[in-house]
PDB file of C-alpha atoms and ligand atoms in Angstrom:
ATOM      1  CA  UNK A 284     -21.925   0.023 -58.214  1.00  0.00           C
ATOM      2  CA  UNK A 285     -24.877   0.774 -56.311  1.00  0.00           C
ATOM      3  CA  UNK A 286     -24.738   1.040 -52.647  1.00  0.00           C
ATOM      4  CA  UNK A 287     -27.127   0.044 -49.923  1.00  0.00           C
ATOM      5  CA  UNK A 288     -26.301   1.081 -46.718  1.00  0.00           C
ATOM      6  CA  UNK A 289     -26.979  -1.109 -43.762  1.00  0.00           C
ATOM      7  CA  UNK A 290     -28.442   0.126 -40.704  1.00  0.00           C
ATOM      8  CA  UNK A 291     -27.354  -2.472 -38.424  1.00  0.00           C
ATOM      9  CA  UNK A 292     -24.844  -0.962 -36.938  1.00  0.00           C
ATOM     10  CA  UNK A 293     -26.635   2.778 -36.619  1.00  0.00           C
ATOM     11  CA  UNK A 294     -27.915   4.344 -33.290  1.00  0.00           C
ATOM     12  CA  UNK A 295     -31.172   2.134 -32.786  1.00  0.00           C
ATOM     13  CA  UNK A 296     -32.265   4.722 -30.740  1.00  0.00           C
ATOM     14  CA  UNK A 297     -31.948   7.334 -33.184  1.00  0.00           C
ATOM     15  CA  UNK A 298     -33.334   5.367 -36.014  1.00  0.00           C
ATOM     16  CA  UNK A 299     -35.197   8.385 -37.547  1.00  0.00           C
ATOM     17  CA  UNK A 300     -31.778  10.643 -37.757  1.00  0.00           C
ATOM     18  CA  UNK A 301     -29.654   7.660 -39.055  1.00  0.00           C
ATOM     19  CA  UNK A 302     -32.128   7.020 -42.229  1.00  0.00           C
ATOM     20  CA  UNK A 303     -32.041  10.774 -43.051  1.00  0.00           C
ATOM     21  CA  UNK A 304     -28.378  10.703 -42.813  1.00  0.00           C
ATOM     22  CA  UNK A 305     -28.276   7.696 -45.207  1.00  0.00           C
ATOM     23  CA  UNK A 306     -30.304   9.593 -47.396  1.00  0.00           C
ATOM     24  CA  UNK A 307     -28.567  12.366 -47.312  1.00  0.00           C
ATOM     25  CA  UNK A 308     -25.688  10.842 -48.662  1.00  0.00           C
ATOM     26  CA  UNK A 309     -27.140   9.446 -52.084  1.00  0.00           C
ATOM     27  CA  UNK A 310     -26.766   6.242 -51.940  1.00  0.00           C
ATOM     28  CA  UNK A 311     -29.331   4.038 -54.014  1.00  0.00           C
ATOM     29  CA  UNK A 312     -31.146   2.046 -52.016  1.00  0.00           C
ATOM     30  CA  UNK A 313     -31.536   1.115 -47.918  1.00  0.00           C
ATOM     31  CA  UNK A 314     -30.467  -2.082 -46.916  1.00  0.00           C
ATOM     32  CA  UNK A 315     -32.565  -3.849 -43.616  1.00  0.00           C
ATOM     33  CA  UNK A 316     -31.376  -6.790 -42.094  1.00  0.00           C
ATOM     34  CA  UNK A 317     -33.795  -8.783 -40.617  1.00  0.00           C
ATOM     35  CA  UNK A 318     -32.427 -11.373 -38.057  1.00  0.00           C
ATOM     36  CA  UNK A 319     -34.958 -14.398 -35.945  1.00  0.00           C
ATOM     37  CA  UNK A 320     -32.195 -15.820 -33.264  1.00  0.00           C
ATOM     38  CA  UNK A 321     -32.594 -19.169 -35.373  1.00  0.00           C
ATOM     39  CA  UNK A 322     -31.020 -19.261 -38.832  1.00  0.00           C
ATOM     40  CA  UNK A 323     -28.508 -16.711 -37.516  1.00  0.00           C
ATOM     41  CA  UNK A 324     -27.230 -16.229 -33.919  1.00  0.00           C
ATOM     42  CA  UNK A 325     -28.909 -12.774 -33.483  1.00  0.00           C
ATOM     43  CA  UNK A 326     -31.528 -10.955 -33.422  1.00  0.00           C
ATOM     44  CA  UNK A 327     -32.423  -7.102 -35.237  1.00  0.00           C
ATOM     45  CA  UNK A 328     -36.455  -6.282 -36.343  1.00  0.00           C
ATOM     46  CA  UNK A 329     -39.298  -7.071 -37.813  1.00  0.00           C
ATOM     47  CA  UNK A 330     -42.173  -5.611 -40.115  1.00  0.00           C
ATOM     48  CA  UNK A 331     -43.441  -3.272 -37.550  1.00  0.00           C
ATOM     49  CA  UNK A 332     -39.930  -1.196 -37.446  1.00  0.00           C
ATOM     50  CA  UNK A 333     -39.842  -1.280 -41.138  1.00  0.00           C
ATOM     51  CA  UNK A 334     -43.222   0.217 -41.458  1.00  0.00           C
ATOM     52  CA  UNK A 335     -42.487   2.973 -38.856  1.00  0.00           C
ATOM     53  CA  UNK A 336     -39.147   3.891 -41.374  1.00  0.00           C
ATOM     54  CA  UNK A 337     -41.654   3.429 -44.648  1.00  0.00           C
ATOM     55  CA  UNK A 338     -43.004   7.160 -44.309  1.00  0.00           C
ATOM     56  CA  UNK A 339     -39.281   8.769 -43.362  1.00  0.00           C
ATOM     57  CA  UNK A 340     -37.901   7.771 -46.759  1.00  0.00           C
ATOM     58  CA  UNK A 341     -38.477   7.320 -50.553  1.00  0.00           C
ATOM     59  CA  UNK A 342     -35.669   5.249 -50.518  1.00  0.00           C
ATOM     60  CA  UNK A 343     -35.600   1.513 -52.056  1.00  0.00           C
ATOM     61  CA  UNK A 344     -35.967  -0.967 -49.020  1.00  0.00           C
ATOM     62  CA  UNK A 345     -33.805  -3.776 -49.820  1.00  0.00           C
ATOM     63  CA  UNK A 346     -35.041  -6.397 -46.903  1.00  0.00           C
ATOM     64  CA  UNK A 347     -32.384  -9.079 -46.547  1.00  0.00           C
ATOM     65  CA  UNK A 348     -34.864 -11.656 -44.157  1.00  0.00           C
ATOM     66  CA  UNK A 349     -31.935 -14.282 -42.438  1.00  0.00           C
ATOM     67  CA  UNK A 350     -34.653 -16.470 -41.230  1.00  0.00           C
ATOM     68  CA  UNK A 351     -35.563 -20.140 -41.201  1.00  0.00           C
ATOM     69  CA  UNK A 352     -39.017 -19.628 -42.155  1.00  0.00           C
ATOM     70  CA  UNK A 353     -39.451 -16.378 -44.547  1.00  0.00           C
ATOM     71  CA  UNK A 354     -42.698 -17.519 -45.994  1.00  0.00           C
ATOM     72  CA  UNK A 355     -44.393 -16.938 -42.805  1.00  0.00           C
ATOM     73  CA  UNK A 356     -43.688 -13.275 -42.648  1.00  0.00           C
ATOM     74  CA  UNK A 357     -43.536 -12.514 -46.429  1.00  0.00           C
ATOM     75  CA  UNK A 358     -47.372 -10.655 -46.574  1.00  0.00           C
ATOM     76  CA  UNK A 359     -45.865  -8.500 -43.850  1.00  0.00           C
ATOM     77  CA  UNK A 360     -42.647  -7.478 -44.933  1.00  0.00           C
ATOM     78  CA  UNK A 361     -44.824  -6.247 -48.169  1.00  0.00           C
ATOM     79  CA  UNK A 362     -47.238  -4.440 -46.413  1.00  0.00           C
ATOM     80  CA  UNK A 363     -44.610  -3.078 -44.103  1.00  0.00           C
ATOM     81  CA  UNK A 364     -43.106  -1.386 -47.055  1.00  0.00           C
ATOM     82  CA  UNK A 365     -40.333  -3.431 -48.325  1.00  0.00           C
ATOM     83  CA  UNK A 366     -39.441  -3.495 -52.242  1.00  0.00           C
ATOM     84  CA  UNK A 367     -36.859  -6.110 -52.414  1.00  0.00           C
ATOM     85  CA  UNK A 368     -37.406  -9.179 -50.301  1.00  0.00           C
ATOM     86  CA  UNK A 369     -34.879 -10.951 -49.836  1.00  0.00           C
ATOM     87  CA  UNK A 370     -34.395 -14.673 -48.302  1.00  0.00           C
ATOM     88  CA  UNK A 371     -31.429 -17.088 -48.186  1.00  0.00           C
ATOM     89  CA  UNK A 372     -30.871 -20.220 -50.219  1.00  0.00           C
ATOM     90  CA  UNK A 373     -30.535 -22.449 -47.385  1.00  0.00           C
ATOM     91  CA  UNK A 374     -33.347 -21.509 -45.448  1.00  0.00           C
ATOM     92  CA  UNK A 375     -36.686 -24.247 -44.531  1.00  0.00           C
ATOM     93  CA  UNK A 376     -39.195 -22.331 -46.391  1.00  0.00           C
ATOM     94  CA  UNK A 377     -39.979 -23.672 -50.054  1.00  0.00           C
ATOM     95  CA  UNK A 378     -38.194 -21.688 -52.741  1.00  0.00           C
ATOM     96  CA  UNK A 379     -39.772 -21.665 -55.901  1.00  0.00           C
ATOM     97  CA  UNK A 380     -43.080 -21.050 -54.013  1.00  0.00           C
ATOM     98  CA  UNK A 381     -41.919 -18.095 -51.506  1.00  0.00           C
ATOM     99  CA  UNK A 382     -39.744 -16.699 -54.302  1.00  0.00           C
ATOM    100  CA  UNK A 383     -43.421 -16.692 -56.428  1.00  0.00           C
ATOM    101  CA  UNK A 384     -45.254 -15.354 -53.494  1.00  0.00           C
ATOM    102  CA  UNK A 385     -43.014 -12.209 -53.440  1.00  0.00           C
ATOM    103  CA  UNK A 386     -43.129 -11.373 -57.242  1.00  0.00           C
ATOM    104  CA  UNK A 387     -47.123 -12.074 -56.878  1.00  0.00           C
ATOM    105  CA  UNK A 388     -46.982  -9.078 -54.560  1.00  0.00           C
ATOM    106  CA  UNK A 389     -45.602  -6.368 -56.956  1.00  0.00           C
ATOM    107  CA  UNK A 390     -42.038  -6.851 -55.206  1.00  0.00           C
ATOM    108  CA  UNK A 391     -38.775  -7.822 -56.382  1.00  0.00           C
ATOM    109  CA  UNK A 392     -37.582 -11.414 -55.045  1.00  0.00           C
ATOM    110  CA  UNK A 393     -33.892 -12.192 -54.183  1.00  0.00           C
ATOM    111  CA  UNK A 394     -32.292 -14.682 -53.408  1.00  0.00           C
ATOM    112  CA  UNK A 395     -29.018 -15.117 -50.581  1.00  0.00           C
ATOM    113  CA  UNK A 396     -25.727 -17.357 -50.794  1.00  0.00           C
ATOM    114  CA  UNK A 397     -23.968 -17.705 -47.215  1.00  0.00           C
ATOM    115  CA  UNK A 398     -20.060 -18.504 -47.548  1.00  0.00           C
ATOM    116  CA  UNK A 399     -20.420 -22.291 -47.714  1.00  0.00           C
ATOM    117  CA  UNK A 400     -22.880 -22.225 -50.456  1.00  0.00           C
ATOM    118  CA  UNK A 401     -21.814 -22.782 -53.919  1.00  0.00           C
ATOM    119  CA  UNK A 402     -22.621 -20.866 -57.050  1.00  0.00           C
ATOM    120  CA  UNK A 403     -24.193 -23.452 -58.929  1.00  0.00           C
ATOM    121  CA  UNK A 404     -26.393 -23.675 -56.134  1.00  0.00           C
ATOM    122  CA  UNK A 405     -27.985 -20.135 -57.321  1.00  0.00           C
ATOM    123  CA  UNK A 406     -28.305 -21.215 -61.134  1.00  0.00           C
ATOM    124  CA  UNK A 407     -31.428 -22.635 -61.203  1.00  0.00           C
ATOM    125  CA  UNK A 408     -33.125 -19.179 -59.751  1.00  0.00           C
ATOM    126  CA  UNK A 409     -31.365 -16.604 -61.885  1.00  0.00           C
ATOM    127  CA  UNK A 410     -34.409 -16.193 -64.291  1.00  0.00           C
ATOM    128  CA  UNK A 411     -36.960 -16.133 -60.845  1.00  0.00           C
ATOM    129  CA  UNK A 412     -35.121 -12.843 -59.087  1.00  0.00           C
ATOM    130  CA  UNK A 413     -34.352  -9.633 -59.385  1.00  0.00           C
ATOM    131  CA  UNK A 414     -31.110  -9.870 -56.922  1.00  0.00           C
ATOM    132  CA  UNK A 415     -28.173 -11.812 -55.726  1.00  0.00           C
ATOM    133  CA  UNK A 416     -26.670 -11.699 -52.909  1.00  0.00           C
ATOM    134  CA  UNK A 417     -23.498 -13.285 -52.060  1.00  0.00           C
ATOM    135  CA  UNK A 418     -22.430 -13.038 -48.459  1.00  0.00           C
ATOM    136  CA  UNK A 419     -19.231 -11.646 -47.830  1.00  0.00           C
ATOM    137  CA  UNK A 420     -19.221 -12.460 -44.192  1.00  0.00           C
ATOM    138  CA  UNK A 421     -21.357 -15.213 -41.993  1.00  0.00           C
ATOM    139  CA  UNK A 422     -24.541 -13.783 -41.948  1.00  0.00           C
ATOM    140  CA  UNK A 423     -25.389 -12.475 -38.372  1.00  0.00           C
ATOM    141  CA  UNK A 424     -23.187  -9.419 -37.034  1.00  0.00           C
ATOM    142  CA  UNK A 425     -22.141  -6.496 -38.913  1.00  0.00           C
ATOM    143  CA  UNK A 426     -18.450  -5.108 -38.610  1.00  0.00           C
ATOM    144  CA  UNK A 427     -16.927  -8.341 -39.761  1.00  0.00           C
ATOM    145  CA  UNK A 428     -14.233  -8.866 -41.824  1.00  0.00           C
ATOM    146  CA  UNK A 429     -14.385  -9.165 -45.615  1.00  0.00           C
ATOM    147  CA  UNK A 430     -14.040 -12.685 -47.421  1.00  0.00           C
ATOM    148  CA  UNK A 431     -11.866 -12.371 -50.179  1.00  0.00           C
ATOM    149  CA  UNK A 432     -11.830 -15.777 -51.268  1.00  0.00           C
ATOM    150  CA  UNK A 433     -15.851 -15.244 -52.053  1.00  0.00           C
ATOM    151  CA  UNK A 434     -14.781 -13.465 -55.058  1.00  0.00           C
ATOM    152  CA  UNK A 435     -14.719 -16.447 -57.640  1.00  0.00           C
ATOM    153  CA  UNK A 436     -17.960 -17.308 -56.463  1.00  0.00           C
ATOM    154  CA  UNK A 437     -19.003 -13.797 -57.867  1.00  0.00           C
ATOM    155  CA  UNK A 438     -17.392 -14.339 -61.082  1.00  0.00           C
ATOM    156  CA  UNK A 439     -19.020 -17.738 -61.452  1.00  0.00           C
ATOM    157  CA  UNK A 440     -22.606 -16.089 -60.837  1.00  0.00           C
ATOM    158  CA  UNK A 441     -21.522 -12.721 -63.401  1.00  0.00           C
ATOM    159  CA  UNK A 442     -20.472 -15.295 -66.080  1.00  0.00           C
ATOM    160  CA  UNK A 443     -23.815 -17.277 -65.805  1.00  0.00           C
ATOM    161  CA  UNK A 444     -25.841 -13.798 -65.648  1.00  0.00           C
ATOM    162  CA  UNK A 445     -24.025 -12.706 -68.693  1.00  0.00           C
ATOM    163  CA  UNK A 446     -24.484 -16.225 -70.236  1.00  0.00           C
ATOM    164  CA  UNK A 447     -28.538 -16.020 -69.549  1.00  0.00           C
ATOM    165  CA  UNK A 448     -28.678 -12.348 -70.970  1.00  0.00           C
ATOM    166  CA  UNK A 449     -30.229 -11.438 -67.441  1.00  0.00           C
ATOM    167  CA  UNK A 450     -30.080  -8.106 -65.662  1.00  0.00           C
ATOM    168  CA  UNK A 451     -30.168  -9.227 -62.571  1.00  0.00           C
ATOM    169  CA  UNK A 452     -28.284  -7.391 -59.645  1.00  0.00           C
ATOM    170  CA  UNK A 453     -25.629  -9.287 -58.177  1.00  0.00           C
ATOM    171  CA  UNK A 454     -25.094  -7.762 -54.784  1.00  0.00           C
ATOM    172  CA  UNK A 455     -22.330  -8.326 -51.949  1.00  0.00           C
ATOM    173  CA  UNK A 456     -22.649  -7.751 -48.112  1.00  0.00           C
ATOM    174  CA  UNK A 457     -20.494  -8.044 -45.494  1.00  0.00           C
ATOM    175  CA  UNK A 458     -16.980  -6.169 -44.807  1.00  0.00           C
ATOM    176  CA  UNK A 459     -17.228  -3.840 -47.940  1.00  0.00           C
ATOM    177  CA  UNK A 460     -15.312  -0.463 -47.594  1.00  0.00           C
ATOM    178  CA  UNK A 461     -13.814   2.072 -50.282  1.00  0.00           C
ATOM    179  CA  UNK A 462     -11.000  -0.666 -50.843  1.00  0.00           C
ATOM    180  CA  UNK A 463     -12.918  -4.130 -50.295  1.00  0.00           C
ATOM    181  CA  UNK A 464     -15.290  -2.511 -53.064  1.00  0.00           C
ATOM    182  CA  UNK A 465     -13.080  -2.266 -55.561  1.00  0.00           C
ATOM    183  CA  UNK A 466     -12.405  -5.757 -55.482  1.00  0.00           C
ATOM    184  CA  UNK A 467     -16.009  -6.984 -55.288  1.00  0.00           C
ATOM    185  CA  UNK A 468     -16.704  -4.888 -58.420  1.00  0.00           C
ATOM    186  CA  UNK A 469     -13.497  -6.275 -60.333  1.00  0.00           C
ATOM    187  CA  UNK A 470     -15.122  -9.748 -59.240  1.00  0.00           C
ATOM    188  CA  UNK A 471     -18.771  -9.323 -61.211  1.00  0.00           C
ATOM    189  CA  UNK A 472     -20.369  -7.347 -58.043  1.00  0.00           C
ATOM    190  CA  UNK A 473     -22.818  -4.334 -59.369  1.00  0.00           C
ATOM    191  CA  UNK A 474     -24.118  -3.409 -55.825  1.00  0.00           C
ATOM    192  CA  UNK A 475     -22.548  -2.927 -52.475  1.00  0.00           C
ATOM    193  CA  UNK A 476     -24.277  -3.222 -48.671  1.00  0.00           C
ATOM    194  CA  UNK A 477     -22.454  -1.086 -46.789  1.00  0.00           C
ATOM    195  CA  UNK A 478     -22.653  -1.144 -42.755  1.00  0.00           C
ATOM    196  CA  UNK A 479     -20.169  -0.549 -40.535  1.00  0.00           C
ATOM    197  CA  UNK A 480     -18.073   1.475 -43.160  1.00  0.00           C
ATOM    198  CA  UNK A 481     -20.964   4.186 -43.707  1.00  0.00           C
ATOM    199  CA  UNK A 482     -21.349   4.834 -39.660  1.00  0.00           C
ATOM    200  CA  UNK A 483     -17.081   5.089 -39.061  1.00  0.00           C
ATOM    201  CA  UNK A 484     -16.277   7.212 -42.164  1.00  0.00           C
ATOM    202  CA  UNK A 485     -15.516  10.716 -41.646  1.00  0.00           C
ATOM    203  CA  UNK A 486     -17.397  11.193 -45.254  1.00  0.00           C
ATOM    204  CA  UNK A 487     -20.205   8.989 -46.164  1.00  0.00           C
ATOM    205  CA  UNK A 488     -21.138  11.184 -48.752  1.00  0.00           C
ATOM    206  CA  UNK A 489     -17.962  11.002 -50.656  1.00  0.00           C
ATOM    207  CA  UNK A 490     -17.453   6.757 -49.745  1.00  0.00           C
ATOM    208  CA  UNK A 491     -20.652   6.668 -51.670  1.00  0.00           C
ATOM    209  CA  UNK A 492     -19.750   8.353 -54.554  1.00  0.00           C
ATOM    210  CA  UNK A 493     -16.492   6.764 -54.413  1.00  0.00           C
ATOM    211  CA  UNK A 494     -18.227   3.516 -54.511  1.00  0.00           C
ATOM    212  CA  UNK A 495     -21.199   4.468 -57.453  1.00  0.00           C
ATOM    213  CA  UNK A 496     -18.235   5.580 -59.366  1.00  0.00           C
ATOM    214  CA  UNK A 497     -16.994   1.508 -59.332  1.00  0.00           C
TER     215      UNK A 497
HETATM  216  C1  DX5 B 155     -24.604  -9.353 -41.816  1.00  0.00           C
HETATM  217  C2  DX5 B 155     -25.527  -8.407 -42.536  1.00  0.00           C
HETATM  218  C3  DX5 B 155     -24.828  -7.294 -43.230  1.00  0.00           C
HETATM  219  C4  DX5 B 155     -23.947  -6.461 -42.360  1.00  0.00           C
HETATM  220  C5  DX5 B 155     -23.177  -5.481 -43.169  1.00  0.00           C
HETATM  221  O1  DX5 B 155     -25.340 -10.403 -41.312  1.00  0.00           O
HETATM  222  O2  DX5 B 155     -26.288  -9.102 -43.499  1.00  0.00           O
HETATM  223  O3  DX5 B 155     -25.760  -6.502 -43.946  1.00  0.00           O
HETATM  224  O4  DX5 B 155     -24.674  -5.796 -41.387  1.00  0.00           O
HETATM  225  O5  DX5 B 155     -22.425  -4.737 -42.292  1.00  0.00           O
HETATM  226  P1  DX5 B 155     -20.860  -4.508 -42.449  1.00  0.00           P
HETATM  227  O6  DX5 B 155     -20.685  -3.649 -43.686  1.00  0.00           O
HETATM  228  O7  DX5 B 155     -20.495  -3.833 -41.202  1.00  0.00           O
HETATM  229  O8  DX5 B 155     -20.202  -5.856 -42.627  1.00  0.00           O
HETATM  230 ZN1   ZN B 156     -27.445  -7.905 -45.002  1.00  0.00          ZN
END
């Protein structure tokens, strides 16, 4: 699998140190979590952060945007620097026309499922992204608990994916560890966020490889 670490739960006020540890530990890509208070009952950063962290890193941003209204903010999350952007399903902003206005920029679109939503849901999109992301927790906090019973939900999306022919990545977040991992790939998943787990381990470097080895 490929892992993208979540900075969520890092020392905000040490933001520069955290990203270098990250990097440091090889994982693929560098997950952002973008929260407005609305769609999800908290609040993280914005395109001005992101574009401080652009220069620090060569490292894929993967911008997951829980927000009600991602279209408005789309031209700045590109500028800012972000290579994946990433909005939910079940936000107000029109789909097929935000999801357009992110591949028109050069970046790779993807597209978010929260627990309640069902894979079928996703189907129509698979040719339109380059990710999937099923939610493993309610969006909104990191350090949750991982949702096992999301796991057909992968499998329905893998079959489909396989069905199409598509390489798209199908991506989990939300409670993954070294153990919760191994199920997620099992289930279809090809790429892990990983939050809480990365800061508490007394080896990131080796939970990465341990998970890039799934
Ligand atoms: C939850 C976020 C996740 C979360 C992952 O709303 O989208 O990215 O921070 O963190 P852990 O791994 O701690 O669940
Ligand atoms: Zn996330």
């Amino acid at each position: 699998m490929k892992v993208s670490p979540s900075i969520l739960t890092c020392d905000f006020a040490r933001l520069a140190d955290e990203i270098a540890f990250i990097e440091q530990t090889g994982a693929d890509m560098l997950h952002l979590d973008v929260m407005d208070g609305v769609f999800v009952p908290n609040l993280s950063f914005g395109p001005p952060v992101i574009k401080r962290l652009r220069p620090l890193t060569g490292m894929i941003f993967d911008v997951h945007l829980m927000m009600k209204y991602p279209d408005r903010l789309i031209d700045a999350f590109s500028q800012a620097g972000a290579d994946i952007i990433n909005i939910h399903l079940e936000c107000d902003s029109p789909l097929d026309k935000t999801l357009e206005h992110i591949r028109s920029l050069g970046k790779i679109a993807g597209l978010t499922l929260k627990p309640s939503t069902p894979a079928q849901s996703v189907f129509p999109y698979i040719d339109k992204v380059g990710l999937i992301l099923v939610m493993t927790v309610e969006p909104g906090f990191g350090g949750q608990s991982f949702m096992q019973d999301m796991m057909p939900k992968v499998t329905d999306i893998r079959n489909e994916i396989k069905r199409r022919g598509s390489s798209v990545m199908l991506q989990v977040d939300g409670g993954i560890n070294s153990d919760t991992a191994v199920i997620a790939a099992k289930a279809g998943a090809d790429t892990a966020v990983v939050g809480n787990a990365m800061f508490t381990s007394e080896n990131p470097t080796a939970l990465t490889r341990q998970i890039q080895a799934l």
